[in-house]
Amino acid sequence: MATDNASHPLAVHIRDRLASDARTVEFGIDVVVREDVVVLRGQVATARRRALIEAVAREAASGLRIANDVTVVELPHQTRRVDGASW
């Protein structure tokens, strides 16, 4: 039976890369290694963000298979300030 290993050195390395890469700077993505598969989990606001997270993980994972379980979650409509600018 396969178990998720969030403390695997590769999982730690990928999380560090996601946090430090200018394309992603993601802190809320879970990364686990399950046998020879890197599993990404979490939520992001856009499909582009999801794709960038996968790209950075692929670069850091040296050819291992990536299972991108990151979901795109619609954000509520932006609230407008009194001066008309978005927050």
mmCIF file of N, CA, C and O in Angstrom:
data_model
loop_
_atom_site.group_PDB
_atom_site.id
_atom_site.type_symbol
_atom_site.label_atom_id
_atom_site.label_comp_id
_atom_site.label_asym_id
_atom_site.label_seq_id
_atom_site.Cartn_x
_atom_site.Cartn_y
_atom_site.Cartn_z
ATOM 1 N N MET A 1 0.844 -1.186 0.000
ATOM 2 C CA MET A 1 0.000 0.000 0.000
ATOM 3 C C MET A 1 0.891 1.252 0.000
ATOM 4 O O MET A 1 1.806 1.382 0.801
ATOM 5 N N ALA A 2 0.618 2.164 -0.894
ATOM 6 C CA ALA A 2 1.412 3.389 -1.005
ATOM 7 C C ALA A 2 0.983 4.388 0.064
ATOM 8 O O ALA A 2 -0.190 4.502 0.390
ATOM 9 N N THR A 3 1.964 5.093 0.604
ATOM 10 C CA THR A 3 1.646 6.145 1.558
ATOM 11 C C THR A 3 2.205 7.456 1.051
ATOM 12 O O THR A 3 3.213 7.482 0.354
ATOM 13 N N ASP A 4 1.535 8.524 1.399
ATOM 14 C CA ASP A 4 2.017 9.855 1.045
ATOM 15 C C ASP A 4 3.168 10.211 1.969
ATOM 16 O O ASP A 4 3.107 9.965 3.160
ATOM 17 N N ASN A 5 4.207 10.822 1.386
ATOM 18 C CA ASN A 5 5.356 11.199 2.193
ATOM 19 C C ASN A 5 5.658 12.670 1.972
ATOM 20 O O ASN A 5 6.389 13.031 1.062
ATOM 21 N N ALA A 6 5.099 13.515 2.835
ATOM 22 C CA ALA A 6 5.308 14.960 2.723
ATOM 23 C C ALA A 6 6.685 15.372 3.214
ATOM 24 O O ALA A 6 7.146 16.462 2.908
ATOM 25 N N SER A 7 7.359 14.503 3.975
ATOM 26 C CA SER A 7 8.687 14.851 4.483
ATOM 27 C C SER A 7 9.804 14.287 3.608
ATOM 28 O O SER A 7 10.982 14.466 3.919
ATOM 29 N N HIS A 8 9.448 13.625 2.526
ATOM 30 C CA HIS A 8 10.446 13.113 1.581
ATOM 31 C C HIS A 8 11.324 14.276 1.110
ATOM 32 O O HIS A 8 10.810 15.373 0.849
ATOM 33 N N PRO A 9 12.631 14.101 1.010
ATOM 34 C CA PRO A 9 13.509 15.206 0.593
ATOM 35 C C PRO A 9 13.085 15.861 -0.727
ATOM 36 O O PRO A 9 13.209 17.080 -0.869
ATOM 37 N N LEU A 10 12.568 15.081 -1.659
ATOM 38 C CA LEU A 10 12.121 15.668 -2.925
ATOM 39 C C LEU A 10 10.893 16.550 -2.715
ATOM 40 O O LEU A 10 10.795 17.630 -3.302
ATOM 41 N N ALA A 11 9.969 16.137 -1.861
ATOM 42 C CA ALA A 11 8.789 16.955 -1.565
ATOM 43 C C ALA A 11 9.210 18.282 -0.935
ATOM 44 O O ALA A 11 8.707 19.347 -1.298
ATOM 45 N N VAL A 12 10.164 18.222 -0.022
ATOM 46 C CA VAL A 12 10.668 19.436 0.623
ATOM 47 C C VAL A 12 11.336 20.339 -0.412
ATOM 48 O O VAL A 12 11.120 21.556 -0.443
ATOM 49 N N HIS A 13 12.132 19.734 -1.298
ATOM 50 C CA HIS A 13 12.814 20.494 -2.349
ATOM 51 C C HIS A 13 11.815 21.205 -3.269
ATOM 52 O O HIS A 13 11.972 22.388 -3.581
ATOM 53 N N ILE A 14 10.763 20.507 -3.671
ATOM 54 C CA ILE A 14 9.763 21.107 -4.563
ATOM 55 C C ILE A 14 9.015 22.225 -3.856
ATOM 56 O O ILE A 14 8.791 23.291 -4.439
ATOM 57 N N ARG A 15 8.645 22.022 -2.595
ATOM 58 C CA ARG A 15 7.981 23.099 -1.842
ATOM 59 C C ARG A 15 8.881 24.328 -1.755
ATOM 60 O O ARG A 15 8.417 25.462 -1.922
ATOM 61 N N ASP A 16 10.169 24.117 -1.521
ATOM 62 C CA ASP A 16 11.120 25.235 -1.472
ATOM 63 C C ASP A 16 11.186 25.954 -2.812
ATOM 64 O O ASP A 16 11.224 27.181 -2.867
ATOM 65 N N ARG A 17 11.207 25.193 -3.900
ATOM 66 C CA ARG A 17 11.249 25.799 -5.237
ATOM 67 C C ARG A 17 9.982 26.597 -5.518
ATOM 68 O O ARG A 17 10.045 27.694 -6.075
ATOM 69 N N LEU A 18 8.823 26.071 -5.154
ATOM 70 C CA LEU A 18 7.570 26.798 -5.358
ATOM 71 C C LEU A 18 7.546 28.099 -4.569
ATOM 72 O O LEU A 18 7.022 29.106 -5.041
ATOM 73 N N ALA A 19 8.133 28.065 -3.382
ATOM 74 C CA ALA A 19 8.143 29.252 -2.531
ATOM 75 C C ALA A 19 9.143 30.294 -3.006
ATOM 76 O O ALA A 19 8.962 31.488 -2.759
ATOM 77 N N SER A 20 10.181 29.865 -3.718
ATOM 78 C CA SER A 20 11.233 30.810 -4.094
ATOM 79 C C SER A 20 11.227 31.197 -5.572
ATOM 80 O O SER A 20 11.867 32.174 -5.945
ATOM 81 N N ASP A 21 10.527 30.468 -6.408
ATOM 82 C CA ASP A 21 10.509 30.762 -7.842
ATOM 83 C C ASP A 21 9.605 31.961 -8.114
ATOM 84 O O ASP A 21 8.460 31.997 -7.664
ATOM 85 N N ALA A 22 10.101 32.924 -8.853
ATOM 86 C CA ALA A 22 9.335 34.152 -9.134
ATOM 87 C C ALA A 22 8.037 33.873 -9.886
ATOM 88 O O ALA A 22 7.100 34.669 -9.820
ATOM 89 N N ARG A 23 7.953 32.755 -10.599
ATOM 90 C CA ARG A 23 6.734 32.441 -11.346
ATOM 91 C C ARG A 23 5.607 31.954 -10.459
ATOM 92 O O ARG A 23 4.440 31.990 -10.850
ATOM 93 N N THR A 24 5.936 31.476 -9.268
ATOM 94 C CA THR A 24 4.904 30.881 -8.422
ATOM 95 C C THR A 24 4.797 31.516 -7.045
ATOM 96 O O THR A 24 3.714 31.904 -6.632
ATOM 97 N N VAL A 25 5.868 31.551 -6.310
ATOM 98 C CA VAL A 25 5.885 32.040 -4.932
ATOM 99 C C VAL A 25 4.679 31.487 -4.163
ATOM 100 O O VAL A 25 3.901 32.203 -3.574
ATOM 101 N N GLU A 26 4.530 30.180 -4.222
ATOM 102 C CA GLU A 26 3.399 29.511 -3.588
ATOM 103 C C GLU A 26 3.786 28.911 -2.248
ATOM 104 O O GLU A 26 4.733 28.147 -2.153
ATOM 105 N N PHE A 27 3.038 29.236 -1.213
ATOM 106 C CA PHE A 27 3.244 28.637 0.091
ATOM 107 C C PHE A 27 2.122 27.682 0.461
ATOM 108 O O PHE A 27 2.271 26.909 1.370
ATOM 109 N N GLY A 28 1.003 27.720 -0.233
ATOM 110 C CA GLY A 28 -0.153 26.927 0.157
ATOM 111 C C GLY A 28 -0.345 25.644 -0.630
ATOM 112 O O GLY A 28 -1.407 25.058 -0.585
ATOM 113 N N ILE A 29 0.673 25.188 -1.345
ATOM 114 C CA ILE A 29 0.539 23.969 -2.128
ATOM 115 C C ILE A 29 1.157 22.810 -1.362
ATOM 116 O O ILE A 29 2.300 22.877 -0.924
ATOM 117 N N ASP A 30 0.384 21.748 -1.169
ATOM 118 C CA ASP A 30 0.900 20.541 -0.535
ATOM 119 C C ASP A 30 1.637 19.724 -1.584
ATOM 120 O O ASP A 30 1.154 19.571 -2.717
ATOM 121 N N VAL A 31 2.774 19.203 -1.221
ATOM 122 C CA VAL A 31 3.562 18.354 -2.108
ATOM 123 C C VAL A 31 3.880 17.073 -1.354
ATOM 124 O O VAL A 31 4.421 17.115 -0.247
ATOM 125 N N VAL A 32 3.504 15.946 -1.934
ATOM 126 C CA VAL A 32 3.843 14.656 -1.344
ATOM 127 C C VAL A 32 4.431 13.769 -2.431
ATOM 128 O O VAL A 32 4.167 13.954 -3.623
ATOM 129 N N VAL A 33 5.244 12.824 -2.005
ATOM 130 C CA VAL A 33 5.807 11.837 -2.926
ATOM 131 C C VAL A 33 5.157 10.505 -2.586
ATOM 132 O O VAL A 33 5.168 10.067 -1.434
ATOM 133 N N ARG A 34 4.578 9.886 -3.594
ATOM 134 C CA ARG A 34 3.921 8.592 -3.443
ATOM 135 C C ARG A 34 4.588 7.653 -4.445
ATOM 136 O O ARG A 34 4.332 7.747 -5.638
ATOM 137 N N GLU A 35 5.477 6.802 -3.944
ATOM 138 C CA GLU A 35 6.301 5.935 -4.777
ATOM 139 C C GLU A 35 7.073 6.790 -5.769
ATOM 140 O O GLU A 35 7.902 7.582 -5.368
ATOM 141 N N ASP A 36 6.797 6.691 -7.063
ATOM 142 C CA ASP A 36 7.550 7.482 -8.048
ATOM 143 C C ASP A 36 6.719 8.622 -8.637
ATOM 144 O O ASP A 36 6.993 9.107 -9.727
ATOM 145 N N VAL A 37 5.711 9.077 -7.881
ATOM 146 C CA VAL A 37 4.826 10.147 -8.347
ATOM 147 C C VAL A 37 4.868 11.299 -7.343
ATOM 148 O O VAL A 37 4.765 11.091 -6.137
ATOM 149 N N VAL A 38 5.005 12.509 -7.870
ATOM 150 C CA VAL A 38 4.918 13.711 -7.054
ATOM 151 C C VAL A 38 3.489 14.229 -7.166
ATOM 152 O O VAL A 38 3.000 14.465 -8.274
ATOM 153 N N VAL A 39 2.824 14.375 -6.038
ATOM 154 C CA VAL A 39 1.432 14.802 -6.027
ATOM 155 C C VAL A 39 1.359 16.238 -5.493
ATOM 156 O O VAL A 39 1.879 16.534 -4.419
ATOM 157 N N LEU A 40 0.729 17.101 -6.295
ATOM 158 C CA LEU A 40 0.522 18.504 -5.921
ATOM 159 C C LEU A 40 -0.937 18.686 -5.551
ATOM 160 O O LEU A 40 -1.821 18.263 -6.298
ATOM 161 N N ARG A 41 -1.200 19.322 -4.402
ATOM 162 C CA ARG A 41 -2.576 19.563 -3.964
ATOM 163 C C ARG A 41 -2.696 20.981 -3.430
ATOM 164 O O ARG A 41 -1.771 21.493 -2.816
ATOM 165 N N GLY A 42 -3.843 21.558 -3.636
ATOM 166 C CA GLY A 42 -4.108 22.894 -3.119
ATOM 167 C C GLY A 42 -5.110 23.606 -3.998
ATOM 168 O O GLY A 42 -5.740 22.997 -4.865
ATOM 169 N N GLN A 43 -5.233 24.901 -3.776
ATOM 170 C CA GLN A 43 -6.174 25.720 -4.533
ATOM 171 C C GLN A 43 -5.477 26.986 -5.000
ATOM 172 O O GLN A 43 -4.686 27.568 -4.256
ATOM 173 N N VAL A 44 -5.781 27.374 -6.227
ATOM 174 C CA VAL A 44 -5.262 28.617 -6.795
ATOM 175 C C VAL A 44 -6.397 29.343 -7.499
ATOM 176 O O VAL A 44 -7.451 28.775 -7.746
ATOM 177 N N ALA A 45 -6.134 30.605 -7.851
ATOM 178 C CA ALA A 45 -7.186 31.442 -8.419
ATOM 179 C C ALA A 45 -7.315 31.321 -9.940
ATOM 180 O O ALA A 45 -8.355 31.666 -10.489
ATOM 181 N N THR A 46 -6.267 30.836 -10.642
ATOM 182 C CA THR A 46 -6.335 30.793 -12.097
ATOM 183 C C THR A 46 -5.708 29.509 -12.647
ATOM 184 O O THR A 46 -4.839 28.898 -12.013
ATOM 185 N N ALA A 47 -6.134 29.145 -13.860
ATOM 186 C CA ALA A 47 -5.552 27.983 -14.536
ATOM 187 C C ALA A 47 -4.084 28.233 -14.870
ATOM 188 O O ALA A 47 -3.263 27.302 -14.841
ATOM 189 N N ARG A 48 -3.745 29.471 -15.175
ATOM 190 C CA ARG A 48 -2.346 29.803 -15.464
ATOM 191 C C ARG A 48 -1.463 29.533 -14.250
ATOM 192 O O ARG A 48 -0.378 28.989 -14.351
ATOM 193 N N ARG A 49 -1.953 29.923 -13.076
ATOM 194 C CA ARG A 49 -1.209 29.691 -11.836
ATOM 195 C C ARG A 49 -1.002 28.195 -11.624
ATOM 196 O O ARG A 49 0.073 27.743 -11.243
ATOM 197 N N ARG A 50 -2.043 27.413 -11.877
ATOM 198 C CA ARG A 50 -1.980 25.956 -11.740
ATOM 199 C C ARG A 50 -0.911 25.387 -12.664
ATOM 200 O O ARG A 50 -0.109 24.552 -12.275
ATOM 201 N N ALA A 51 -0.894 25.853 -13.916
ATOM 202 C CA ALA A 51 0.083 25.377 -14.898
ATOM 203 C C ALA A 51 1.509 25.761 -14.510
ATOM 204 O O ALA A 51 2.448 24.968 -14.675
ATOM 205 N N LEU A 52 1.695 26.962 -13.987
ATOM 206 C CA LEU A 52 3.028 27.396 -13.565
ATOM 207 C C LEU A 52 3.533 26.571 -12.389
ATOM 208 O O LEU A 52 4.717 26.217 -12.327
ATOM 209 N N ILE A 53 2.649 26.246 -11.464
ATOM 210 C CA ILE A 53 3.036 25.406 -10.331
ATOM 211 C C ILE A 53 3.505 24.045 -10.831
ATOM 212 O O ILE A 53 4.528 23.525 -10.394
ATOM 213 N N GLU A 54 2.776 23.479 -11.776
ATOM 214 C CA GLU A 54 3.178 22.191 -12.338
ATOM 215 C C GLU A 54 4.522 22.302 -13.060
ATOM 216 O O GLU A 54 5.378 21.423 -12.933
ATOM 217 N N ALA A 55 4.732 23.378 -13.805
ATOM 218 C CA ALA A 55 5.987 23.559 -14.536
ATOM 219 C C ALA A 55 7.177 23.630 -13.582
ATOM 220 O O ALA A 55 8.216 22.984 -13.812
ATOM 221 N N VAL A 56 7.043 24.387 -12.510
ATOM 222 C CA VAL A 56 8.135 24.501 -11.533
ATOM 223 C C VAL A 56 8.381 23.148 -10.867
ATOM 224 O O VAL A 56 9.534 22.734 -10.687
ATOM 225 N N ALA A 57 7.316 22.426 -10.530
ATOM 226 C CA ALA A 57 7.474 21.104 -9.915
ATOM 227 C C ALA A 57 8.162 20.132 -10.870
ATOM 228 O O ALA A 57 9.036 19.368 -10.462
ATOM 229 N N ARG A 58 7.805 20.174 -12.153
ATOM 230 C CA ARG A 58 8.457 19.300 -13.142
ATOM 231 C C ARG A 58 9.956 19.576 -13.233
ATOM 232 O O ARG A 58 10.761 18.663 -13.323
ATOM 233 N N GLU A 59 10.309 20.852 -13.231
ATOM 234 C CA GLU A 59 11.726 21.219 -13.286
ATOM 235 C C GLU A 59 12.479 20.685 -12.070
ATOM 236 O O GLU A 59 13.613 20.238 -12.183
ATOM 237 N N ALA A 60 11.839 20.728 -10.917
ATOM 238 C CA ALA A 60 12.489 20.310 -9.678
ATOM 239 C C ALA A 60 12.464 18.803 -9.465
ATOM 240 O O ALA A 60 13.267 18.275 -8.707
ATOM 241 N N ALA A 61 11.569 18.098 -10.160
ATOM 242 C CA ALA A 61 11.373 16.665 -9.905
ATOM 243 C C ALA A 61 12.195 15.757 -10.805
ATOM 244 O O ALA A 61 12.063 14.536 -10.719
ATOM 245 N N SER A 62 13.002 16.300 -11.675
ATOM 246 C CA SER A 62 13.924 15.508 -12.496
ATOM 247 C C SER A 62 13.279 14.321 -13.207
ATOM 248 O O SER A 62 13.687 13.187 -13.036
ATOM 249 N N GLY A 63 12.212 14.586 -13.950
ATOM 250 C CA GLY A 63 11.628 13.547 -14.794
ATOM 251 C C GLY A 63 10.637 12.618 -14.118
ATOM 252 O O GLY A 63 10.131 11.707 -14.769
ATOM 253 N N LEU A 64 10.346 12.789 -12.845
ATOM 254 C CA LEU A 64 9.331 11.953 -12.217
ATOM 255 C C LEU A 64 7.945 12.379 -12.690
ATOM 256 O O LEU A 64 7.750 13.484 -13.175
ATOM 257 N N ARG A 65 6.994 11.495 -12.555
ATOM 258 C CA ARG A 65 5.622 11.804 -12.938
ATOM 259 C C ARG A 65 5.022 12.796 -11.943
ATOM 260 O O ARG A 65 5.240 12.694 -10.737
ATOM 261 N N ILE A 66 4.256 13.756 -12.449
ATOM 262 C CA ILE A 66 3.585 14.753 -11.622
ATOM 263 C C ILE A 66 2.083 14.531 -11.705
ATOM 264 O O ILE A 66 1.527 14.444 -12.796
ATOM 265 N N ALA A 67 1.438 14.425 -10.563
ATOM 266 C CA ALA A 67 -0.022 14.372 -10.501
ATOM 267 C C ALA A 67 -0.470 15.726 -9.958
ATOM 268 O O ALA A 67 -0.292 16.024 -8.780
ATOM 269 N N ASN A 68 -1.015 16.552 -10.849
ATOM 270 C CA ASN A 68 -1.410 17.903 -10.464
ATOM 271 C C ASN A 68 -2.871 17.893 -10.024
ATOM 272 O O ASN A 68 -3.779 17.976 -10.840
ATOM 273 N N ASP A 69 -3.075 17.785 -8.719
ATOM 274 C CA ASP A 69 -4.424 17.803 -8.149
ATOM 275 C C ASP A 69 -4.789 19.189 -7.616
ATOM 276 O O ASP A 69 -5.699 19.322 -6.801
ATOM 277 N N VAL A 70 -4.066 20.208 -8.066
ATOM 278 C CA VAL A 70 -4.362 21.588 -7.678
ATOM 279 C C VAL A 70 -5.649 22.004 -8.389
ATOM 280 O O VAL A 70 -5.802 21.776 -9.585
ATOM 281 N N THR A 71 -6.566 22.589 -7.641
ATOM 282 C CA THR A 71 -7.837 23.012 -8.228
ATOM 283 C C THR A 71 -7.884 24.528 -8.369
ATOM 284 O O THR A 71 -7.295 25.256 -7.579
ATOM 285 N N VAL A 72 -8.585 24.956 -9.398
ATOM 286 C CA VAL A 72 -8.791 26.385 -9.630
ATOM 287 C C VAL A 72 -10.107 26.762 -8.963
ATOM 288 O O VAL A 72 -11.142 26.164 -9.232
ATOM 289 N N VAL A 73 -10.031 27.743 -8.085
ATOM 290 C CA VAL A 73 -11.200 28.183 -7.322
ATOM 291 C C VAL A 73 -11.503 29.618 -7.708
ATOM 292 O O VAL A 73 -10.641 30.491 -7.635
ATOM 293 N N GLU A 74 -12.721 29.840 -8.132
ATOM 294 C CA GLU A 74 -13.147 31.193 -8.485
ATOM 295 C C GLU A 74 -13.158 32.069 -7.242
ATOM 296 O O GLU A 74 -13.684 31.672 -6.202
ATOM 297 N N LEU A 75 -12.573 33.231 -7.354
ATOM 298 C CA LEU A 75 -12.613 34.193 -6.255
ATOM 299 C C LEU A 75 -13.902 34.993 -6.355
ATOM 300 O O LEU A 75 -14.404 35.240 -7.455
ATOM 301 N N PRO A 76 -14.433 35.423 -5.223
ATOM 302 C CA PRO A 76 -15.636 36.270 -5.284
ATOM 303 C C PRO A 76 -15.310 37.556 -6.037
ATOM 304 O O PRO A 76 -14.153 37.956 -6.117
ATOM 305 N N HIS A 77 -16.321 38.170 -6.591
ATOM 306 C CA HIS A 77 -16.103 39.431 -7.302
ATOM 307 C C HIS A 77 -15.365 40.406 -6.406
ATOM 308 O O HIS A 77 -15.652 40.500 -5.208
ATOM 309 N N GLN A 78 -14.447 41.128 -6.999
ATOM 310 C CA GLN A 78 -13.680 42.085 -6.216
ATOM 311 C C GLN A 78 -14.583 43.200 -5.716
ATOM 312 O O GLN A 78 -15.470 43.664 -6.410
ATOM 313 N N THR A 79 -14.333 43.600 -4.509
ATOM 314 C CA THR A 79 -15.053 44.712 -3.922
ATOM 315 C C THR A 79 -14.400 46.005 -4.377
ATOM 316 O O THR A 79 -13.188 46.101 -4.443
ATOM 317 N N ARG A 80 -15.178 46.965 -4.701
ATOM 318 C CA ARG A 80 -14.647 48.266 -5.122
ATOM 319 C C ARG A 80 -14.607 49.215 -3.932
ATOM 320 O O ARG A 80 -15.549 49.272 -3.139
ATOM 321 N N ARG A 81 -13.511 49.929 -3.849
ATOM 322 C CA ARG A 81 -13.408 50.954 -2.810
ATOM 323 C C ARG A 81 -14.244 52.154 -3.234
ATOM 324 O O ARG A 81 -14.701 52.252 -4.382
ATOM 325 N N VAL A 82 -14.454 53.056 -2.333
ATOM 326 C CA VAL A 82 -15.246 54.260 -2.608
ATOM 327 C C VAL A 82 -14.661 55.037 -3.785
ATOM 328 O O VAL A 82 -15.393 55.583 -4.602
ATOM 329 N N ASP A 83 -13.335 55.035 -3.945
ATOM 330 C CA ASP A 83 -12.719 55.781 -5.035
ATOM 331 C C ASP A 83 -12.765 55.025 -6.365
ATOM 332 O O ASP A 83 -12.266 55.482 -7.370
ATOM 333 N N GLY A 84 -13.369 53.821 -6.374
ATOM 334 C CA GLY A 84 -13.541 53.068 -7.608
ATOM 335 C C GLY A 84 -12.441 52.057 -7.899
ATOM 336 O O GLY A 84 -12.568 51.264 -8.819
ATOM 337 N N ALA A 85 -11.372 52.070 -7.164
ATOM 338 C CA ALA A 85 -10.278 51.125 -7.396
ATOM 339 C C ALA A 85 -10.622 49.769 -6.778
ATOM 340 O O ALA A 85 -11.381 49.692 -5.830
ATOM 341 N N SER A 86 -10.048 48.708 -7.342
ATOM 342 C CA SER A 86 -10.240 47.371 -6.769
ATOM 343 C C SER A 86 -9.280 47.181 -5.616
ATOM 344 O O SER A 86 -8.184 47.692 -5.625
ATOM 345 N N TRP A 87 -9.715 46.408 -4.634
ATOM 346 C CA TRP A 87 -8.805 46.049 -3.542
ATOM 347 C C TRP A 87 -7.968 44.903 -3.939
ATOM 348 O O TRP A 87 -8.196 44.070 -4.660
#
